[in-house]
Short mmCIF file of N, CA and C in Angstrom, two decimals:
data_model
loop_
_atom_site.label_atom_id
_atom_site.label_comp_id
_atom_site.label_asym_id
_atom_site.label_seq_id
_atom_site.Cartn_x
_atom_site.Cartn_y
_atom_site.Cartn_z
N UNK G 1 13.65 -7.73 2.45
CA UNK G 1 12.15 -7.40 2.16
C UNK G 1 12.77 -5.90 2.41
N UNK G 2 11.22 -6.01 2.00
CA UNK G 2 11.56 -3.95 1.26
C UNK G 2 10.40 -3.02 2.63
N UNK G 3 10.91 -2.39 2.39
CA UNK G 3 10.63 -1.49 3.59
C UNK G 3 9.11 -1.06 3.99
N UNK G 4 8.41 -0.65 2.66
CA UNK G 4 6.64 -0.60 2.41
C UNK G 4 6.13 -2.88 3.19
N UNK G 5 7.52 -3.35 2.40
CA UNK G 5 6.58 -4.37 2.35
C UNK G 5 6.93 -5.16 4.40
N UNK G 6 7.52 -4.06 5.22
CA UNK G 6 7.32 -4.28 5.99
C UNK G 6 6.16 -3.80 6.96
N UNK G 7 6.29 -2.55 6.59
CA UNK G 7 5.12 -1.97 6.72
C UNK G 7 3.90 -2.76 5.95
N UNK G 8 3.75 -3.45 5.50
CA UNK G 8 2.92 -4.16 4.28
C UNK G 8 1.97 -4.99 5.75
N UNK G 9 3.55 -6.00 6.05
CA UNK G 9 3.43 -7.13 7.04
C UNK G 9 2.95 -6.69 8.23
N UNK G 10 3.03 -5.36 9.18
CA UNK G 10 2.78 -5.00 10.20
C UNK G 10 0.67 -4.80 10.00
N UNK G 11 1.03 -4.11 8.86
CA UNK G 11 -0.98 -3.39 9.25
C UNK G 11 -2.01 -4.66 8.93
N UNK G 12 -0.42 -5.70 7.96
CA UNK G 12 -1.71 -7.14 7.90
C UNK G 12 -2.35 -7.80 8.89
N UNK G 13 -1.01 -7.82 9.74
CA UNK G 13 -0.89 -7.64 11.43
C UNK G 13 -1.89 -7.76 12.01
N UNK G 14 -1.98 -6.11 11.94
CA UNK G 14 -3.08 -5.23 12.96
C UNK G 14 -4.41 -5.34 12.82
N UNK G 15 -4.58 -5.88 11.22
CA UNK G 15 -5.85 -6.29 10.25
C UNK G 15 -6.65 -8.06 10.94
N UNK G 16 -5.21 -8.88 11.15
CA UNK G 16 -5.60 -10.35 12.30
C UNK G 16 -6.42 -10.03 13.10
N UNK G 17 -5.06 -8.83 14.26
CA UNK G 17 -5.69 -9.09 15.54
C UNK G 17 -6.69 -8.63 15.47
N UNK G 18 -7.20 -7.31 15.14
CA UNK G 18 -8.42 -7.11 15.64
C UNK G 18 -9.78 -7.52 15.17
N UNK G 19 -9.33 -8.78 13.44
CA UNK G 19 -10.31 -10.06 13.83
C UNK G 19 -10.66 -11.12 14.40
N UNK G 20 -9.53 -11.22 14.69
CA UNK G 20 -9.47 -12.12 15.96
C UNK G 20 -10.00 -11.41 17.27
N UNK G 21 -9.62 -10.42 17.82
CA UNK G 21 -10.61 -9.82 19.05
C UNK G 21 -11.63 -9.81 18.82
N UNK G 22 -12.46 -8.80 17.77
CA UNK G 22 -14.13 -9.35 17.33
C UNK G 22 -14.40 -11.29 17.75
N UNK G 23 -13.26 -12.02 17.49
CA UNK G 23 -14.49 -13.30 17.21
C UNK G 23 -13.90 -13.98 18.75
N UNK G 24 -12.99 -13.16 19.20
CA UNK G 24 -13.00 -14.11 20.73
C UNK G 24 -13.64 -13.15 21.51
N UNK G 25 -14.43 -12.20 21.98
CA UNK G 25 -15.07 -10.96 21.53
C UNK G 25 -16.56 -12.29 21.55
N UNK G 26 -17.01 -12.35 20.63
CA UNK G 26 -17.60 -13.13 20.65
C UNK G 26 -18.15 -14.66 21.03
N UNK G 27 -17.13 -14.97 21.07
CA UNK G 27 -17.57 -16.62 21.60
C UNK G 27 -17.25 -16.25 23.16
N UNK G 28 -16.69 -15.74 23.55
CA UNK G 28 -16.16 -15.58 24.80
C UNK G 28 -16.41 -15.70 26.23
N UNK G 29 -17.87 -15.66 25.24
CA UNK G 29 -18.70 -16.10 27.09
C UNK G 29 -19.21 -17.74 27.10
N UNK G 30 -19.58 -18.50 25.67
CA UNK G 30 -20.02 -19.37 25.38
C UNK G 30 -18.19 -20.15 25.50
N UNK G 31 -17.42 -19.86 25.68
CA UNK G 31 -16.01 -20.96 25.50
C UNK G 31 -15.09 -19.86 26.60
N UNK G 32 -14.46 -19.93 27.07
CA UNK G 32 -14.43 -19.09 28.10
C UNK G 32 -12.28 -19.82 28.05
N UNK G 33 -12.27 -20.88 29.17
CA UNK G 33 -10.65 -21.56 28.52
C UNK G 33 -10.75 -21.68 27.28
N UNK G 34 -11.75 -22.23 26.39
CA UNK G 34 -11.04 -22.50 24.52
C UNK G 34 -10.92 -21.27 24.94
N UNK G 35 -10.98 -20.35 24.73
CA UNK G 35 -10.80 -18.49 23.33
C UNK G 35 -9.08 -18.40 24.61
N UNK G 36 -9.19 -18.69 25.82
CA UNK G 36 -8.03 -17.90 26.73
C UNK G 36 -7.26 -19.41 26.23
N UNK G 37 -6.79 -20.35 25.59
CA UNK G 37 -6.39 -21.12 25.15
C UNK G 37 -6.16 -20.74 23.48
N UNK G 38 -6.97 -19.88 22.74
CA UNK G 38 -6.51 -19.71 21.63
C UNK G 38 -5.95 -18.30 21.59
N UNK G 39 -6.45 -17.57 22.88
CA UNK G 39 -5.62 -15.48 22.76
C UNK G 39 -4.34 -16.51 23.15
N UNK G 40 -3.98 -17.13 24.05
CA UNK G 40 -2.02 -17.73 24.13
C UNK G 40 -1.74 -18.48 23.39
N UNK G 41 -2.13 -18.81 22.63
CA UNK G 41 -1.74 -19.25 21.33
C UNK G 41 -1.67 -18.57 20.16
N UNK G 42 -2.08 -17.38 19.78
CA UNK G 42 -1.74 -16.28 18.92
C UNK G 42 -0.86 -15.25 19.64
N UNK G 43 -1.34 -15.12 21.07
CA UNK G 43 0.22 -14.17 20.92
C UNK G 43 1.79 -15.85 21.03
N UNK G 44 1.48 -16.46 21.41
CA UNK G 44 3.24 -17.71 20.51
C UNK G 44 3.57 -17.04 19.11
N UNK G 45 2.26 -17.37 18.43
CA UNK G 45 2.44 -17.05 16.69
C UNK G 45 3.35 -15.80 17.06
N UNK G 46 2.33 -14.95 17.87
CA UNK G 46 2.05 -13.62 17.26
C UNK G 46 4.46 -13.32 17.36
N UNK G 47 4.59 -13.71 18.81
CA UNK G 47 5.77 -13.89 19.17
C UNK G 47 6.74 -13.92 17.96
N UNK G 48 6.63 -15.61 16.86
CA UNK G 48 7.18 -15.69 15.89
C UNK G 48 7.34 -14.79 15.04
N UNK G 49 5.95 -14.30 14.68
CA UNK G 49 6.26 -13.32 13.46
C UNK G 49 7.36 -12.53 14.13
N UNK G 50 7.02 -11.64 15.30
CA UNK G 50 8.08 -10.73 15.26
C UNK G 50 9.25 -11.38 15.16
N UNK G 51 9.43 -12.61 15.77
CA UNK G 51 11.24 -12.81 15.68
C UNK G 51 11.59 -12.40 14.33
N UNK G 52 10.63 -12.78 13.10
CA UNK G 52 10.77 -13.60 11.32
C UNK G 52 11.03 -11.73 11.63
N UNK G 53 10.43 -10.40 11.77
CA UNK G 53 10.09 -9.62 10.55
C UNK G 53 11.67 -8.96 11.81
N UNK G 54 11.99 -9.50 12.70
CA UNK G 54 13.19 -9.05 13.77
C UNK G 54 14.50 -8.93 12.76
N UNK G 55 14.13 -10.64 12.26
CA UNK G 55 15.67 -11.85 11.39
C UNK G 55 15.56 -10.49 10.31
N UNK G 56 14.85 -10.30 9.68
CA UNK G 56 14.47 -9.26 8.58
C UNK G 56 15.46 -7.95 8.49
N UNK G 57 14.93 -7.21 9.80
CA UNK G 57 14.87 -5.66 9.87
C UNK G 57 16.88 -6.08 9.98
N UNK G 58 17.11 -7.05 10.80
CA UNK G 58 18.91 -7.31 10.58
C UNK G 58 19.32 -7.51 9.34
N UNK G 59 18.63 -8.50 8.76
CA UNK G 59 19.48 -8.37 7.30
C UNK G 59 19.90 -7.27 6.75
N UNK G 60 18.40 -6.44 6.48
CA UNK G 60 18.37 -5.79 6.14
C UNK G 60 19.86 -4.52 6.35
N UNK G 61 20.19 -4.17 7.77
CA UNK G 61 20.29 -3.49 8.17
C UNK G 61 22.24 -3.99 8.26
N UNK G 62 22.48 -5.34 7.94
CA UNK G 62 23.74 -6.21 7.67
C UNK G 62 23.99 -5.59 6.18
N UNK G 63 23.45 -5.17 5.42
CA UNK G 63 23.98 -4.49 3.53
C UNK G 63 24.35 -3.43 3.88
N UNK G 64 23.75 -2.37 5.16
CA UNK G 64 24.39 -1.41 5.02
C UNK G 64 25.87 -0.57 5.70
N UNK G 65 25.84 0.83 5.93
CA UNK G 65 27.33 1.00 6.43
C UNK G 65 27.49 0.83 7.60
N UNK G 66 28.95 0.74 8.84
CA UNK G 66 29.19 0.33 9.86
C UNK G 66 28.16 2.08 10.85
N UNK G 67 28.74 2.34 9.67
CA UNK G 67 28.31 3.76 10.23
C UNK G 67 26.78 3.75 10.85
N UNK G 68 25.63 3.67 10.08
CA UNK G 68 24.71 3.48 9.50
C UNK G 68 24.42 2.67 10.69
N UNK G 69 25.47 1.52 10.64
CA UNK G 69 24.15 -0.14 11.69
C UNK G 69 24.15 0.73 13.19
N UNK G 70 26.22 0.75 13.33
CA UNK G 70 26.43 1.74 15.13
C UNK G 70 25.02 2.65 15.59
N UNK G 71 24.68 3.86 14.36
CA UNK G 71 23.22 4.92 14.67
C UNK G 71 22.11 3.87 14.91
N UNK G 72 21.99 3.29 14.07
CA UNK G 72 20.31 1.87 13.87
C UNK G 72 20.83 1.34 15.63
N UNK G 73 22.12 0.84 16.35
CA UNK G 73 21.46 -0.23 17.40
C UNK G 73 21.83 1.13 18.37
N UNK G 74 21.87 2.08 18.56
CA UNK G 74 21.80 3.29 19.81
C UNK G 74 20.26 3.66 19.68
N UNK G 75 20.00 3.93 18.14
CA UNK G 75 18.20 4.08 18.40
C UNK G 75 17.69 2.53 18.91
N UNK G 76 17.41 1.27 18.11
CA UNK G 76 16.66 0.08 18.67
C UNK G 76 17.43 0.06 20.27
N UNK G 77 18.82 0.00 21.11
CA UNK G 77 18.42 0.24 21.98
C UNK G 77 17.74 1.14 23.15
N UNK G 78 17.70 2.22 22.31
CA UNK G 78 16.53 2.62 22.11
C UNK G 78 15.01 2.91 23.30
N UNK G 79 14.94 2.54 21.85
CA UNK G 79 13.10 2.32 21.41
C UNK G 79 12.85 0.48 22.73
N UNK G 80 14.01 -0.20 22.43
CA UNK G 80 13.92 -1.46 23.60
C UNK G 80 13.02 -1.57 25.34
N UNK G 81 14.56 -0.09 25.49
CA UNK G 81 15.00 0.13 26.93
C UNK G 81 13.41 0.88 27.18
N UNK G 82 12.64 1.44 26.45
CA UNK G 82 11.46 2.56 26.05
C UNK G 82 10.49 1.31 26.56
N UNK G 83 10.72 0.58 25.61
CA UNK G 83 9.31 -0.16 25.76
C UNK G 83 9.23 -1.11 26.91
N UNK G 84 10.62 -1.76 27.12
CA UNK G 84 10.37 -2.79 28.35
C UNK G 84 9.93 -2.04 29.99
N UNK G 85 10.86 -0.28 29.65
CA UNK G 85 10.37 0.33 30.93
C UNK G 85 8.24 0.06 30.94
N UNK G 86 7.96 0.38 29.20
CA UNK G 86 6.31 0.77 29.46
C UNK G 86 5.52 -0.34 30.00
N UNK G 87 6.61 -2.03 29.94
CA UNK G 87 5.92 -3.61 29.93
C UNK G 87 5.71 -3.21 31.37
N UNK G 88 6.73 -2.75 32.08
CA UNK G 88 6.91 -3.41 33.52
C UNK G 88 5.86 -1.80 34.61
N UNK G 89 5.52 -1.37 33.38
CA UNK G 89 4.87 0.17 34.32
C UNK G 89 3.17 -0.99 34.04
N UNK G 90 3.28 -1.07 32.65
CA UNK G 90 1.99 -1.93 32.54
C UNK G 90 1.42 -3.36 34.03
N UNK G 91 2.71 -3.43 33.60
CA UNK G 91 2.72 -4.90 34.93
C UNK G 91 2.41 -4.49 35.98
N UNK G 92 3.11 -3.69 36.97
CA UNK G 92 2.67 -3.03 37.70
C UNK G 92 0.49 -2.42 37.34
N UNK G 93 0.65 -1.93 36.91
CA UNK G 93 -0.63 -1.20 36.80
C UNK G 93 -1.73 -2.08 36.22
N UNK G 94 -0.96 -3.78 35.73
CA UNK G 94 -1.43 -4.94 36.00
C UNK G 94 -2.49 -5.59 37.26
N UNK G 95 -1.25 -5.37 37.77
CA UNK G 95 -1.58 -6.47 39.47
C UNK G 95 -2.28 -5.32 39.80
N UNK G 96 -2.58 -3.94 40.15
CA UNK G 96 -3.60 -3.24 41.14
C UNK G 96 -4.90 -3.38 40.29
N UNK G 97 -4.66 -3.68 38.97
CA UNK G 97 -6.28 -3.61 38.88
C UNK G 97 -7.11 -4.85 38.57
N UNK G 98 -6.14 -5.77 39.63
CA UNK G 98 -6.18 -7.18 39.78
C UNK G 98 -6.55 -6.95 40.95
N UNK G 99 -5.59 -6.52 41.85
CA UNK G 99 -5.59 -6.73 43.47
C UNK G 99 -7.73 -5.94 43.77
N UNK G 100 -8.02 -4.98 42.57
CA UNK G 100 -8.93 -3.65 42.61
C UNK G 100 -10.69 -4.55 42.00
N UNK G 101 -10.27 -6.04 41.44
CA UNK G 101 -10.99 -6.06 40.53
C UNK G 101 -11.93 -5.18 40.07
N UNK G 102 -10.86 -4.59 38.98
CA UNK G 102 -11.26 -3.65 37.49
C UNK G 102 -10.36 -4.53 37.17
N UNK G 103 -9.62 -5.31 35.91
CA UNK G 103 -8.89 -5.31 35.02
C UNK G 103 -9.41 -5.39 34.14
N UNK G 104 -10.82 -5.80 34.02
CA UNK G 104 -11.54 -6.01 32.58
C UNK G 104 -11.19 -4.45 31.84
N UNK G 105 -11.74 -3.62 33.10
CA UNK G 105 -11.62 -2.05 32.26
C UNK G 105 -10.41 -2.08 32.19
N UNK G 106 -9.34 -2.03 33.18
CA UNK G 106 -7.84 -1.54 32.55
C UNK G 106 -7.86 -2.27 31.68
N UNK G 107 -7.93 -3.80 31.00
CA UNK G 107 -7.02 -5.39 30.47
C UNK G 107 -7.97 -4.65 28.95
N UNK G 108 -8.99 -3.50 29.14
CA UNK G 108 -9.12 -3.05 27.26
C UNK G 108 -9.08 -0.38 27.57
N UNK G 109 -8.35 -0.69 28.39
CA UNK G 109 -7.91 0.77 28.11
C UNK G 109 -7.11 0.61 27.37
N UNK G 110 -5.91 -0.30 27.52
CA UNK G 110 -4.08 -1.45 27.90
C UNK G 110 -3.76 -2.06 26.23
N UNK G 111 -4.75 -2.43 26.38
CA UNK G 111 -5.13 -2.49 24.71
C UNK G 111 -5.43 -1.97 23.70
N UNK G 112 -6.42 -0.42 24.42
CA UNK G 112 -5.89 0.61 23.42
C UNK G 112 -5.00 1.42 23.53
N UNK G 113 -4.65 1.78 23.97
CA UNK G 113 -3.46 2.46 24.70
C UNK G 113 -1.92 1.95 23.48
N UNK G 114 -2.37 0.25 23.65
CA UNK G 114 -0.87 -0.01 22.62
C UNK G 114 -2.05 -0.35 21.58
N UNK G 115 -2.26 -0.26 20.84
CA UNK G 115 -3.79 0.85 19.60
C UNK G 115 -2.73 1.57 19.39
N UNK G 116 -3.55 2.03 20.36
CA UNK G 116 -2.37 3.97 19.53
C UNK G 116 -1.21 4.50 19.67
N UNK G 117 -0.22 3.32 20.60
CA UNK G 117 0.62 3.34 20.58
C UNK G 117 1.10 2.92 19.01
N UNK G 118 1.09 1.51 18.34
CA UNK G 118 1.32 0.89 17.34
C UNK G 118 1.16 1.80 15.79
N UNK G 119 -0.18 2.76 15.82
CA UNK G 119 -0.45 3.82 15.38
C UNK G 119 0.69 4.86 14.73
N UNK G 120 1.34 5.06 16.19
CA UNK G 120 1.66 6.59 15.83
C UNK G 120 3.04 5.27 15.50
N UNK G 121 3.59 4.40 15.90
CA UNK G 121 4.58 4.20 14.77
C UNK G 121 4.69 3.72 13.81
N UNK G 122 3.62 3.61 13.17
CA UNK G 122 3.32 2.57 11.65
C UNK G 122 3.12 4.54 11.14
N UNK G 123 2.44 5.51 12.12
CA UNK G 123 2.51 7.42 11.35
C UNK G 123 4.41 7.35 11.59
N UNK G 124 4.79 6.63 12.00
CA UNK G 124 7.12 6.90 12.18
C UNK G 124 6.94 6.23 10.49
N UNK G 125 6.77 4.04 10.95
CA UNK G 125 7.22 3.76 9.51
C UNK G 125 7.24 4.49 7.97
N UNK G 126 5.67 4.70 8.28
CA UNK G 126 5.50 5.31 6.88
C UNK G 126 6.47 6.93 6.32
N UNK G 127 6.83 7.84 7.50
CA UNK G 127 7.26 8.65 7.49
C UNK G 127 8.49 8.62 7.45
N UNK G 128 8.94 7.90 7.43
CA UNK G 128 10.76 6.59 7.60
C UNK G 128 10.58 6.35 6.01
N UNK G 129 9.60 5.65 5.91
CA UNK G 129 9.51 5.06 4.52
C UNK G 129 10.06 6.01 3.38
N UNK G 130 9.04 7.09 2.96
CA UNK G 130 9.41 7.88 2.48
C UNK G 130 9.69 8.81 2.77
N UNK G 131 10.27 8.70 3.20
CA UNK G 131 12.39 9.62 3.27
C UNK G 131 12.99 8.67 2.75
N UNK G 132 13.15 7.40 2.90
CA UNK G 132 14.12 6.23 2.37
C UNK G 132 13.76 6.89 1.11
N UNK G 133 12.81 6.59 0.40
CA UNK G 133 11.65 5.96 -1.41
C UNK G 133 12.91 8.18 -1.28
N UNK G 134 12.26 9.08 -1.27
CA UNK G 134 12.65 10.45 -1.15
C UNK G 134 14.38 10.14 -1.55
N UNK G 135 14.75 10.03 -0.41
CA UNK G 135 16.56 9.57 -0.95
C UNK G 135 17.35 9.42 -1.97
N UNK G 136 16.44 7.72 -2.16
CA UNK G 136 16.90 6.77 -2.78
C UNK G 136 17.05 7.41 -4.40
N UNK G 137 15.30 8.14 -4.56
CA UNK G 137 15.23 8.99 -5.53
C UNK G 137 15.97 10.18 -6.55
N UNK G 138 16.62 10.88 -5.00
CA UNK G 138 16.94 11.99 -5.47
C UNK G 138 18.57 11.89 -5.19
N UNK G 139 19.20 10.32 -5.27
CA UNK G 139 20.60 9.96 -4.96
C UNK G 139 21.77 9.75 -3.98
N UNK G 140 20.87 11.07 -2.65
CA UNK G 140 20.98 12.04 -2.13
C UNK G 140 21.88 10.52 -0.65
N UNK G 141 21.69 9.67 -0.84
CA UNK G 141 22.09 8.49 0.33
C UNK G 141 23.50 8.17 -0.16
N UNK G 142 23.96 8.06 1.39
CA UNK G 142 26.09 8.38 1.34
C UNK G 142 25.66 6.30 1.69
N UNK G 143 27.00 5.97 1.05
CA UNK G 143 27.41 4.83 1.65
C UNK G 143 27.43 4.28 3.00
N UNK G 144 28.25 5.24 3.98
CA UNK G 144 28.69 5.21 4.94
C UNK G 144 27.83 6.67 6.29
N UNK G 145 26.79 6.49 6.18
CA UNK G 145 26.40 7.91 6.63
C UNK G 145 26.62 7.96 7.98
#
């Protein structure tokens, strides 16, 4: 899968999520239990989509040189460590919000923060795609960077 296809998939998933959130908000008051089950199902399928994306990324880097794979692994590990720290802090804050009775406000702020983070990552991905395209076009890439 091309990097541009992966970027398009990410954008499509974001659009789908926004549509679902709008639908969930419209229906939340009348069908709360059913909507919670739907949200959980969406989360499960989102995890499946992420697994598929990870598989595709692994396939892409399996074709790269060993040095590139090693550099990627260091970067990937750093991203995953940072994401885990963010998730742990979010869970800590969620527990505090639930105890204080401010969970709905916290959940909305957290969702906005995660969307902002995803947008930053999309920008980074767009820059990376542009740099990769330019490098390939100029023939400056090496087999084992």
